[in-house]
Amino acid sequence: GVMASEREYFDRSGPLHLTCVDWDNAHHRKSVAASLVQGVYVLEKDRQERRQGPDALALPWWTFFHFQLLRNLVDDVDSSIFGAIYEFKPPTSICNDTLHRSPCYVIAFRGTITKADSVSRDIELDIHFVRNGLHQTSRFEIAIQAVRNMVATVGGSNIWLAGHSLGSAMAMLIGKTMAKTGVFIQSLLFNPPYASAPIERIKDKKLKHGLRFAGSVVTAGIAIAMKAKQKKSLSFDPFAALSAWVPCLFVNPSDPICCEYVGYFEHRTKMEEIGAGSIEKLATQTSLGCLLMGALGKESDEPLHLIPSASLTVNHTPSRDFREAHGIHQWWKPDLRLESKLYQY
């Protein structure tokens, strides 16, 4: 068999310092959620490398925190494991007064594995995501069904959603879909992809703000024109309905896949400060691409990254390369330079 990488061994790469989890501590919650997502990656690697029994490496990624694997979520196209449902089963001996903050169940989704035979399907989904969102994929259908069943059985307040990269996009779409029906699921989303032009990479601050401002005005203008054309009753604002759902986003400014979230929320605050908040509120609800598709008479689903509220945690710890900036492993390191902000719509 192929030598497994260091990163797959919990005892070499996992958060071994977390022997006692304080569920009131946001850093602890983040680290556990990230480890459970890594568990899904390693489950799939175990499957690909046919590592079974004592050779399998996935188990410690959840048992260390007293979780049990309830079931795998398997892609119907390539049989890869893309998600897992975990149940929290702390031993009665644990004396811990923060358990009320812990989840009963965690549903976790991995991102792309860039090796071996799952990569073609993952890349296909990545392209699908950028082109027209994940909601038409069978993988999403399997995932949302699993979440709906869990919500029906144990209630949304007992579940956490967690995901990384493409898995983060999946978890966000599920969280958003559920929130529209009034079910708000605690969600921890690591390096969620922002599917639009990465303005955040532009170094010139003035230019960056100018581009965003222009974009907002144009978008709002088209939105107003479209609404006038449609003469729809706008009594139900799905965006406002969504604003009570506050997913936790974990982004690294050096990761081009997710860094745009930093600018997206900062820009919204800036627009409010200069008194252009109402323009921005309209622009936030609808992306230019969707509006143009709508103007052409094509119905397009709202883009994934448009969320009204979020708790945004930015990792300012320097990264050596893209792999580190985009990786899941950074999120359970003990000495991170993190900055967290709450954005309420």
mmCIF file of C-alpha atoms in Angstrom:
data_model
loop_
_atom_site.group_PDB
_atom_site.id
_atom_site.type_symbol
_atom_site.label_atom_id
_atom_site.label_comp_id
_atom_site.label_asym_id
_atom_site.label_seq_id
_atom_site.Cartn_x
_atom_site.Cartn_y
_atom_site.Cartn_z
ATOM 1 C CA GLY A 1 0.000 0.000 0.000
ATOM 2 C CA VAL A 2 0.924 3.658 -0.369
ATOM 3 C CA MET A 3 2.547 5.312 2.635
ATOM 4 C CA ALA A 4 -0.056 7.488 4.319
ATOM 5 C CA SER A 5 0.919 11.125 4.766
ATOM 6 C CA GLU A 6 1.793 12.516 8.205
ATOM 7 C CA ARG A 7 -1.295 14.665 8.022
ATOM 8 C CA GLU A 8 -3.610 11.657 8.169
ATOM 9 C CA TYR A 9 -2.264 10.430 11.518
ATOM 10 C CA PHE A 10 -4.142 11.988 14.415
ATOM 11 C CA ASP A 11 -1.297 11.345 16.864
ATOM 12 C CA ARG A 12 1.114 13.282 14.608
ATOM 13 C CA SER A 13 -1.057 16.067 13.201
ATOM 14 C CA GLY A 14 -4.199 16.330 15.348
ATOM 15 C CA PRO A 15 -4.959 18.684 18.260
ATOM 16 C CA LEU A 16 -3.514 16.444 20.974
ATOM 17 C CA HIS A 17 -3.540 19.410 23.377
ATOM 18 C CA LEU A 18 -7.352 19.285 23.537
ATOM 19 C CA THR A 19 -7.607 16.496 26.105
ATOM 20 C CA CYS A 20 -10.370 18.402 27.888
ATOM 21 C CA VAL A 21 -12.802 20.253 25.653
ATOM 22 C CA ASP A 22 -14.376 23.414 27.025
ATOM 23 C CA TRP A 23 -17.481 23.727 24.859
ATOM 24 C CA ASP A 24 -17.887 27.372 25.910
ATOM 25 C CA ASN A 25 -14.559 28.114 24.235
ATOM 26 C CA ALA A 26 -14.933 29.090 20.567
ATOM 27 C CA HIS A 27 -11.388 27.917 19.781
ATOM 28 C CA HIS A 28 -12.190 24.468 21.211
ATOM 29 C CA ARG A 29 -15.458 24.205 19.270
ATOM 30 C CA LYS A 30 -13.621 25.220 16.073
ATOM 31 C CA SER A 31 -10.833 22.695 16.643
ATOM 32 C CA VAL A 32 -13.202 19.789 17.286
ATOM 33 C CA ALA A 33 -15.340 20.644 14.244
ATOM 34 C CA ALA A 34 -12.241 20.886 12.027
ATOM 35 C CA SER A 35 -11.011 17.505 13.315
ATOM 36 C CA LEU A 36 -14.356 15.887 12.505
ATOM 37 C CA VAL A 37 -14.110 17.273 8.960
ATOM 38 C CA GLN A 38 -10.576 15.897 8.702
ATOM 39 C CA GLY A 39 -12.081 12.577 9.831
ATOM 40 C CA VAL A 40 -14.153 12.549 6.629
ATOM 41 C CA TYR A 41 -11.051 13.192 4.493
ATOM 42 C CA VAL A 42 -9.250 10.304 6.175
ATOM 43 C CA LEU A 43 -12.300 8.014 5.898
ATOM 44 C CA GLU A 44 -12.201 8.526 2.136
ATOM 45 C CA LYS A 45 -8.415 8.055 2.017
ATOM 46 C CA ASP A 46 -8.805 4.813 4.002
ATOM 47 C CA ARG A 47 -11.361 3.684 1.425
ATOM 48 C CA GLN A 48 -9.135 4.613 -1.538
ATOM 49 C CA GLU A 49 -6.035 2.942 -0.094
ATOM 50 C CA ARG A 50 -8.092 -0.040 1.156
ATOM 51 C CA ARG A 51 -6.823 0.505 4.689
ATOM 52 C CA GLN A 52 -9.001 -1.554 7.008
ATOM 53 C CA GLY A 53 -9.031 -2.673 10.633
ATOM 54 C CA PRO A 54 -5.831 -1.684 12.456
ATOM 55 C CA ASP A 55 -4.448 -0.056 9.268
ATOM 56 C CA ALA A 56 -7.304 2.455 8.998
ATOM 57 C CA LEU A 57 -6.357 5.924 10.237
ATOM 58 C CA ALA A 58 -9.680 7.766 10.464
ATOM 59 C CA LEU A 59 -11.018 6.537 13.816
ATOM 60 C CA PRO A 60 -8.960 8.672 16.256
ATOM 61 C CA TRP A 61 -10.059 11.896 14.530
ATOM 62 C CA TRP A 62 -13.447 11.562 16.237
ATOM 63 C CA THR A 63 -13.022 9.091 19.122
ATOM 64 C CA PHE A 64 -10.457 11.417 20.753
ATOM 65 C CA PHE A 65 -13.362 13.831 21.368
ATOM 66 C CA HIS A 66 -15.857 11.077 22.351
ATOM 67 C CA PHE A 67 -17.731 11.018 19.056
ATOM 68 C CA GLN A 68 -18.985 7.885 17.342
ATOM 69 C CA LEU A 69 -19.476 7.482 13.607
ATOM 70 C CA LEU A 70 -23.177 6.950 12.915
ATOM 71 C CA ARG A 71 -22.900 6.672 9.146
ATOM 72 C CA ASN A 72 -21.021 7.737 6.036
ATOM 73 C CA LEU A 73 -22.526 9.848 3.273
ATOM 74 C CA VAL A 74 -21.558 8.261 -0.025
ATOM 75 C CA ASP A 75 -21.592 9.797 -3.500
ATOM 76 C CA ASP A 76 -23.862 7.769 -5.799
ATOM 77 C CA VAL A 77 -21.660 8.449 -8.822
ATOM 78 C CA ASP A 78 -18.195 7.389 -7.667
ATOM 79 C CA SER A 79 -18.971 5.739 -4.283
ATOM 80 C CA SER A 80 -16.594 8.123 -2.509
ATOM 81 C CA ILE A 81 -17.277 9.112 1.092
ATOM 82 C CA PHE A 82 -17.943 12.859 1.091
ATOM 83 C CA GLY A 83 -19.575 13.285 4.479
ATOM 84 C CA ALA A 84 -20.176 11.688 7.852
ATOM 85 C CA ILE A 85 -22.712 11.877 10.661
ATOM 86 C CA TYR A 86 -21.179 11.733 14.133
ATOM 87 C CA GLU A 87 -22.880 11.313 17.490
ATOM 88 C CA PHE A 88 -21.408 12.813 20.658
ATOM 89 C CA LYS A 89 -21.232 10.198 23.424
ATOM 90 C CA PRO A 90 -19.280 11.574 26.361
ATOM 91 C CA PRO A 91 -18.514 9.087 29.129
ATOM 92 C CA THR A 92 -20.547 9.701 32.291
ATOM 93 C CA SER A 93 -17.288 10.098 34.213
ATOM 94 C CA ILE A 94 -16.638 13.410 32.452
ATOM 95 C CA CYS A 95 -17.220 16.273 34.833
ATOM 96 C CA ASN A 96 -17.897 19.120 32.475
ATOM 97 C CA ASP A 97 -20.344 21.950 33.043
ATOM 98 C CA THR A 98 -19.993 23.177 29.457
ATOM 99 C CA LEU A 99 -21.673 20.123 27.912
ATOM 100 C CA HIS A 100 -24.850 22.135 27.293
ATOM 101 C CA ARG A 101 -22.899 23.967 24.580
ATOM 102 C CA SER A 102 -21.812 20.764 22.854
ATOM 103 C CA PRO A 103 -23.614 19.298 19.835
ATOM 104 C CA CYS A 104 -25.427 15.969 20.042
ATOM 105 C CA TYR A 105 -24.677 15.295 16.385
ATOM 106 C CA VAL A 106 -22.256 16.734 13.853
ATOM 107 C CA ILE A 107 -22.740 16.319 10.102
ATOM 108 C CA ALA A 108 -19.408 17.008 8.397
ATOM 109 C CA PHE A 109 -18.434 17.371 4.732
ATOM 110 C CA ARG A 110 -14.955 17.172 3.239
ATOM 111 C CA GLY A 111 -13.619 19.197 0.327
ATOM 112 C CA THR A 112 -11.662 18.089 -2.711
ATOM 113 C CA ILE A 113 -9.060 15.353 -2.435
ATOM 114 C CA THR A 114 -6.474 16.120 -5.081
ATOM 115 C CA LYS A 115 -5.071 12.622 -5.416
ATOM 116 C CA ALA A 116 -6.067 9.335 -6.972
ATOM 117 C CA ASP A 117 -9.499 8.422 -8.220
ATOM 118 C CA SER A 118 -11.819 10.821 -6.396
ATOM 119 C CA VAL A 119 -10.216 13.885 -7.876
ATOM 120 C CA SER A 120 -12.066 13.839 -11.204
ATOM 121 C CA ARG A 121 -15.479 13.779 -9.500
ATOM 122 C CA ASP A 122 -14.411 16.434 -6.990
ATOM 123 C CA ILE A 123 -13.071 18.716 -9.713
ATOM 124 C CA GLU A 124 -16.244 18.121 -11.693
ATOM 125 C CA LEU A 125 -18.213 19.303 -8.653
ATOM 126 C CA ASP A 126 -15.866 22.264 -8.163
ATOM 127 C CA ILE A 127 -16.507 23.339 -11.752
ATOM 128 C CA HIS A 128 -20.224 22.667 -11.290
ATOM 129 C CA PHE A 129 -20.204 24.842 -8.163
ATOM 130 C CA VAL A 130 -18.566 27.762 -9.945
ATOM 131 C CA ARG A 131 -20.811 27.415 -13.006
ATOM 132 C CA ASN A 132 -24.232 26.943 -11.509
ATOM 133 C CA GLY A 133 -24.139 26.097 -7.851
ATOM 134 C CA LEU A 134 -24.264 22.753 -6.134
ATOM 135 C CA HIS A 135 -27.982 22.396 -5.802
ATOM 136 C CA GLN A 136 -28.439 20.430 -9.014
ATOM 137 C CA THR A 137 -25.919 17.768 -7.993
ATOM 138 C CA SER A 138 -26.876 14.350 -6.686
ATOM 139 C CA ARG A 139 -24.316 14.719 -3.897
ATOM 140 C CA PHE A 140 -26.233 17.716 -2.595
ATOM 141 C CA GLU A 141 -29.494 15.759 -2.771
ATOM 142 C CA ILE A 142 -28.006 12.947 -0.679
ATOM 143 C CA ALA A 143 -26.631 15.465 1.818
ATOM 144 C CA ILE A 144 -29.782 17.568 2.258
ATOM 145 C CA GLN A 145 -31.878 14.425 2.624
ATOM 146 C CA ALA A 146 -29.604 13.179 5.397
ATOM 147 C CA VAL A 147 -29.803 16.538 7.184
ATOM 148 C CA ARG A 148 -33.584 16.740 6.839
ATOM 149 C CA ASN A 149 -33.925 13.231 8.290
ATOM 150 C CA MET A 150 -31.685 14.154 11.219
ATOM 151 C CA VAL A 151 -33.588 17.391 11.852
ATOM 152 C CA ALA A 152 -36.874 15.477 11.799
ATOM 153 C CA THR A 153 -35.481 12.900 14.233
ATOM 154 C CA VAL A 154 -33.429 14.943 16.722
ATOM 155 C CA GLY A 155 -34.269 18.601 15.999
ATOM 156 C CA GLY A 156 -32.122 21.268 14.350
ATOM 157 C CA SER A 157 -30.839 22.683 17.648
ATOM 158 C CA ASN A 158 -29.025 19.409 18.438
ATOM 159 C CA ILE A 159 -27.052 19.363 15.196
ATOM 160 C CA TRP A 160 -23.938 21.105 13.953
ATOM 161 C CA LEU A 161 -22.958 21.328 10.307
ATOM 162 C CA ALA A 162 -19.252 21.471 9.492
ATOM 163 C CA GLY A 163 -17.405 21.572 6.198
ATOM 164 C CA HIS A 164 -14.180 22.513 4.477
ATOM 165 C CA SER A 165 -13.736 24.048 1.019
ATOM 166 C CA LEU A 166 -16.202 22.361 -1.355
ATOM 167 C CA GLY A 167 -17.692 20.676 1.744
ATOM 168 C CA SER A 168 -18.125 24.128 3.238
ATOM 169 C CA ALA A 169 -20.066 25.206 0.172
ATOM 170 C CA MET A 170 -22.235 22.125 0.655
ATOM 171 C CA ALA A 171 -22.815 22.836 4.357
ATOM 172 C CA MET A 172 -23.563 26.496 3.648
ATOM 173 C CA LEU A 173 -26.115 25.638 0.992
ATOM 174 C CA ILE A 174 -27.776 23.141 3.350
ATOM 175 C CA GLY A 175 -27.747 25.622 6.234
ATOM 176 C CA LYS A 176 -29.217 28.291 3.995
ATOM 177 C CA THR A 177 -31.901 25.965 2.622
ATOM 178 C CA MET A 178 -32.907 24.890 6.136
ATOM 179 C CA ALA A 179 -32.860 28.465 7.468
ATOM 180 C CA LYS A 180 -35.416 29.477 4.846
ATOM 181 C CA THR A 181 -37.792 26.981 6.444
ATOM 182 C CA GLY A 182 -37.101 28.396 9.900
ATOM 183 C CA VAL A 183 -34.591 25.736 11.000
ATOM 184 C CA PHE A 184 -31.338 27.366 12.111
ATOM 185 C CA ILE A 185 -28.436 24.939 12.353
ATOM 186 C CA GLN A 186 -25.160 25.900 14.014
ATOM 187 C CA SER A 187 -22.649 25.833 11.147
ATOM 188 C CA LEU A 188 -18.854 25.944 11.144
ATOM 189 C CA LEU A 189 -17.533 26.567 7.641
ATOM 190 C CA PHE A 190 -13.806 26.364 6.954
ATOM 191 C CA ASN A 191 -12.353 28.109 3.854
ATOM 192 C CA PRO A 192 -15.764 28.464 2.175
ATOM 193 C CA PRO A 193 -15.374 29.232 -1.551
ATOM 194 C CA TYR A 194 -16.515 32.668 -2.650
ATOM 195 C CA ALA A 195 -17.534 32.234 -6.269
ATOM 196 C CA SER A 196 -16.834 35.612 -7.783
ATOM 197 C CA ALA A 197 -13.971 37.830 -8.889
ATOM 198 C CA PRO A 198 -11.432 38.008 -6.056
ATOM 199 C CA ILE A 199 -11.364 41.794 -5.588
ATOM 200 C CA GLU A 200 -9.747 41.176 -2.189
ATOM 201 C CA ARG A 201 -6.464 40.355 -3.981
ATOM 202 C CA ILE A 202 -6.217 43.930 -5.300
ATOM 203 C CA LYS A 203 -3.626 45.761 -3.212
ATOM 204 C CA ASP A 204 -4.830 49.351 -3.797
ATOM 205 C CA LYS A 205 -7.405 50.063 -1.058
ATOM 206 C CA LYS A 206 -9.108 52.970 -2.870
ATOM 207 C CA LEU A 207 -9.467 51.014 -6.104
ATOM 208 C CA LYS A 208 -10.803 48.037 -4.187
ATOM 209 C CA HIS A 209 -13.465 50.095 -2.417
ATOM 210 C CA GLY A 210 -14.288 51.947 -5.645
ATOM 211 C CA LEU A 211 -14.862 48.717 -7.541
ATOM 212 C CA ARG A 212 -17.062 47.359 -4.791
ATOM 213 C CA PHE A 213 -19.014 50.619 -4.556
ATOM 214 C CA ALA A 214 -19.597 50.714 -8.311
ATOM 215 C CA GLY A 215 -20.611 47.076 -8.270
ATOM 216 C CA SER A 216 -23.124 47.693 -5.496
ATOM 217 C CA VAL A 217 -24.679 50.687 -7.220
ATOM 218 C CA VAL A 218 -24.990 48.863 -10.545
ATOM 219 C CA THR A 219 -26.392 45.757 -8.871
ATOM 220 C CA ALA A 220 -28.886 47.749 -6.795
ATOM 221 C CA GLY A 221 -29.906 49.733 -9.883
ATOM 222 C CA ILE A 222 -30.624 46.592 -11.869
ATOM 223 C CA ALA A 223 -32.424 45.065 -8.872
ATOM 224 C CA ILE A 224 -34.741 48.077 -8.567
ATOM 225 C CA ALA A 225 -35.407 48.050 -12.310
ATOM 226 C CA MET A 226 -36.143 44.321 -12.267
ATOM 227 C CA LYS A 227 -38.508 44.629 -9.325
ATOM 228 C CA ALA A 228 -40.361 47.442 -11.064
ATOM 229 C CA LYS A 229 -40.631 45.242 -14.155
ATOM 230 C CA GLN A 230 -41.885 42.255 -12.186
ATOM 231 C CA LYS A 231 -44.316 44.232 -9.998
ATOM 232 C CA LYS A 232 -44.060 41.351 -7.546
ATOM 233 C CA SER A 233 -45.304 41.704 -4.040
ATOM 234 C CA LEU A 234 -42.122 41.856 -2.038
ATOM 235 C CA SER A 235 -43.787 41.135 1.288
ATOM 236 C CA PHE A 236 -41.620 38.057 1.799
ATOM 237 C CA ASP A 237 -37.932 38.828 1.879
ATOM 238 C CA PRO A 238 -36.053 35.514 1.986
ATOM 239 C CA PHE A 239 -32.909 37.424 2.799
ATOM 240 C CA ALA A 240 -34.390 38.911 5.969
ATOM 241 C CA ALA A 241 -35.714 35.471 6.880
ATOM 242 C CA LEU A 242 -32.161 34.175 6.550
ATOM 243 C CA SER A 243 -30.605 36.881 8.694
ATOM 244 C CA ALA A 244 -31.336 35.030 11.950
ATOM 245 C CA TRP A 245 -28.999 32.260 10.794
ATOM 246 C CA VAL A 246 -25.434 33.167 11.744
ATOM 247 C CA PRO A 247 -22.945 30.637 10.348
ATOM 248 C CA CYS A 248 -19.347 30.740 11.594
ATOM 249 C CA LEU A 249 -16.979 31.358 8.686
ATOM 250 C CA PHE A 250 -13.271 30.639 9.037
ATOM 251 C CA VAL A 251 -11.173 32.270 6.344
ATOM 252 C CA ASN A 252 -7.521 32.869 5.602
ATOM 253 C CA PRO A 253 -6.704 36.126 3.761
ATOM 254 C CA SER A 254 -3.928 34.303 1.844
ATOM 255 C CA ASP A 255 -6.415 31.801 0.439
ATOM 256 C CA PRO A 256 -7.855 33.177 -2.841
ATOM 257 C CA ILE A 257 -10.725 30.693 -2.647
ATOM 258 C CA CYS A 258 -12.291 32.250 0.460
ATOM 259 C CA CYS A 259 -10.518 35.588 1.133
ATOM 260 C CA GLU A 260 -13.208 37.604 -0.642
ATOM 261 C CA TYR A 261 -15.529 37.091 2.350
ATOM 262 C CA VAL A 262 -13.290 39.448 4.308
ATOM 263 C CA GLY A 263 -13.874 42.223 1.783
ATOM 264 C CA TYR A 264 -17.549 41.368 1.285
ATOM 265 C CA PHE A 265 -18.429 41.996 4.930
ATOM 266 C CA GLU A 266 -15.999 44.927 5.398
ATOM 267 C CA HIS A 267 -17.476 46.586 2.318
ATOM 268 C CA ARG A 268 -20.985 46.214 3.690
ATOM 269 C CA THR A 269 -19.933 47.962 6.904
ATOM 270 C CA LYS A 270 -18.235 50.753 4.892
ATOM 271 C CA MET A 271 -21.363 51.307 2.797
ATOM 272 C CA GLU A 272 -23.399 51.690 5.975
ATOM 273 C CA GLU A 273 -20.867 54.171 7.390
ATOM 274 C CA ILE A 274 -21.078 56.420 4.337
ATOM 275 C CA GLY A 275 -24.866 56.325 4.397
ATOM 276 C CA ALA A 276 -25.228 54.073 1.360
ATOM 277 C CA GLY A 277 -26.489 51.152 3.420
ATOM 278 C CA SER A 278 -29.782 50.859 1.553
ATOM 279 C CA ILE A 279 -27.994 50.496 -1.788
ATOM 280 C CA GLU A 280 -25.734 47.889 -0.285
ATOM 281 C CA LYS A 281 -28.630 45.967 1.295
ATOM 282 C CA LEU A 282 -30.203 45.591 -2.127
ATOM 283 C CA ALA A 283 -26.901 44.695 -3.731
ATOM 284 C CA THR A 284 -26.100 42.172 -1.032
ATOM 285 C CA GLN A 285 -29.294 40.297 -1.722
ATOM 286 C CA THR A 286 -28.658 39.721 -5.368
ATOM 287 C CA SER A 287 -25.500 39.198 -7.314
ATOM 288 C CA LEU A 288 -24.903 40.879 -10.639
ATOM 289 C CA GLY A 289 -24.685 37.548 -12.438
ATOM 290 C CA CYS A 290 -28.083 36.434 -11.180
ATOM 291 C CA LEU A 291 -29.670 39.747 -12.074
ATOM 292 C CA LEU A 292 -28.303 39.671 -15.595
ATOM 293 C CA MET A 293 -29.502 36.092 -15.996
ATOM 294 C CA GLY A 294 -32.895 37.249 -14.708
ATOM 295 C CA ALA A 295 -32.904 40.152 -17.152
ATOM 296 C CA LEU A 296 -32.264 37.636 -19.932
ATOM 297 C CA GLY A 297 -35.223 35.643 -18.677
ATOM 298 C CA LYS A 298 -33.104 32.819 -17.284
ATOM 299 C CA GLU A 299 -33.985 31.781 -13.756
ATOM 300 C CA SER A 300 -30.801 31.397 -11.780
ATOM 301 C CA ASP A 301 -30.449 30.326 -8.195
ATOM 302 C CA GLU A 302 -29.084 32.923 -5.845
ATOM 303 C CA PRO A 303 -25.336 32.659 -5.447
ATOM 304 C CA LEU A 304 -24.075 30.755 -2.494
ATOM 305 C CA HIS A 305 -21.846 33.372 -0.921
ATOM 306 C CA LEU A 306 -24.636 35.863 -0.330
ATOM 307 C CA ILE A 307 -25.433 35.438 3.330
ATOM 308 C CA PRO A 308 -26.895 38.207 5.450
ATOM 309 C CA SER A 309 -25.236 37.441 8.786
ATOM 310 C CA ALA A 310 -22.077 35.659 9.827
ATOM 311 C CA SER A 311 -19.505 35.324 12.532
ATOM 312 C CA LEU A 312 -16.301 35.796 10.559
ATOM 313 C CA THR A 313 -12.994 34.507 11.956
ATOM 314 C CA VAL A 314 -9.876 35.495 10.032
ATOM 315 C CA ASN A 315 -6.592 33.654 10.530
ATOM 316 C CA HIS A 316 -3.801 36.246 10.305
ATOM 317 C CA THR A 317 -1.073 33.708 11.069
ATOM 318 C CA PRO A 318 1.332 33.769 8.105
ATOM 319 C CA SER A 319 0.995 30.761 5.784
ATOM 320 C CA ARG A 320 3.919 29.213 3.949
ATOM 321 C CA ASP A 321 1.962 28.453 0.793
ATOM 322 C CA PHE A 322 -1.490 28.066 -0.728
ATOM 323 C CA ARG A 323 -1.827 24.533 0.575
ATOM 324 C CA GLU A 324 -1.381 25.711 4.143
ATOM 325 C CA ALA A 325 -3.607 28.784 3.699
ATOM 326 C CA HIS A 326 -6.420 26.674 2.247
ATOM 327 C CA GLY A 327 -5.878 23.577 4.416
ATOM 328 C CA ILE A 328 -8.051 22.309 7.264
ATOM 329 C CA HIS A 329 -5.051 21.670 9.558
ATOM 330 C CA GLN A 330 -4.492 25.355 10.355
ATOM 331 C CA TRP A 331 -7.758 25.566 12.278
ATOM 332 C CA TRP A 332 -6.782 23.459 15.276
ATOM 333 C CA LYS A 333 -3.267 24.844 15.809
ATOM 334 C CA PRO A 334 -2.973 26.252 19.337
ATOM 335 C CA ASP A 335 -1.265 29.630 18.770
ATOM 336 C CA LEU A 336 -3.204 31.306 15.972
ATOM 337 C CA ARG A 337 -3.536 35.043 15.384
ATOM 338 C CA LEU A 338 -7.298 35.142 14.948
ATOM 339 C CA GLU A 339 -9.657 38.064 14.565
ATOM 340 C CA SER A 340 -13.396 37.478 14.918
ATOM 341 C CA LYS A 341 -16.246 39.820 14.022
ATOM 342 C CA LEU A 342 -19.980 39.396 14.083
ATOM 343 C CA TYR A 343 -21.899 40.789 11.099
ATOM 344 C CA GLN A 344 -25.665 41.036 11.575
ATOM 345 C CA TYR A 345 -27.857 42.003 8.669
#
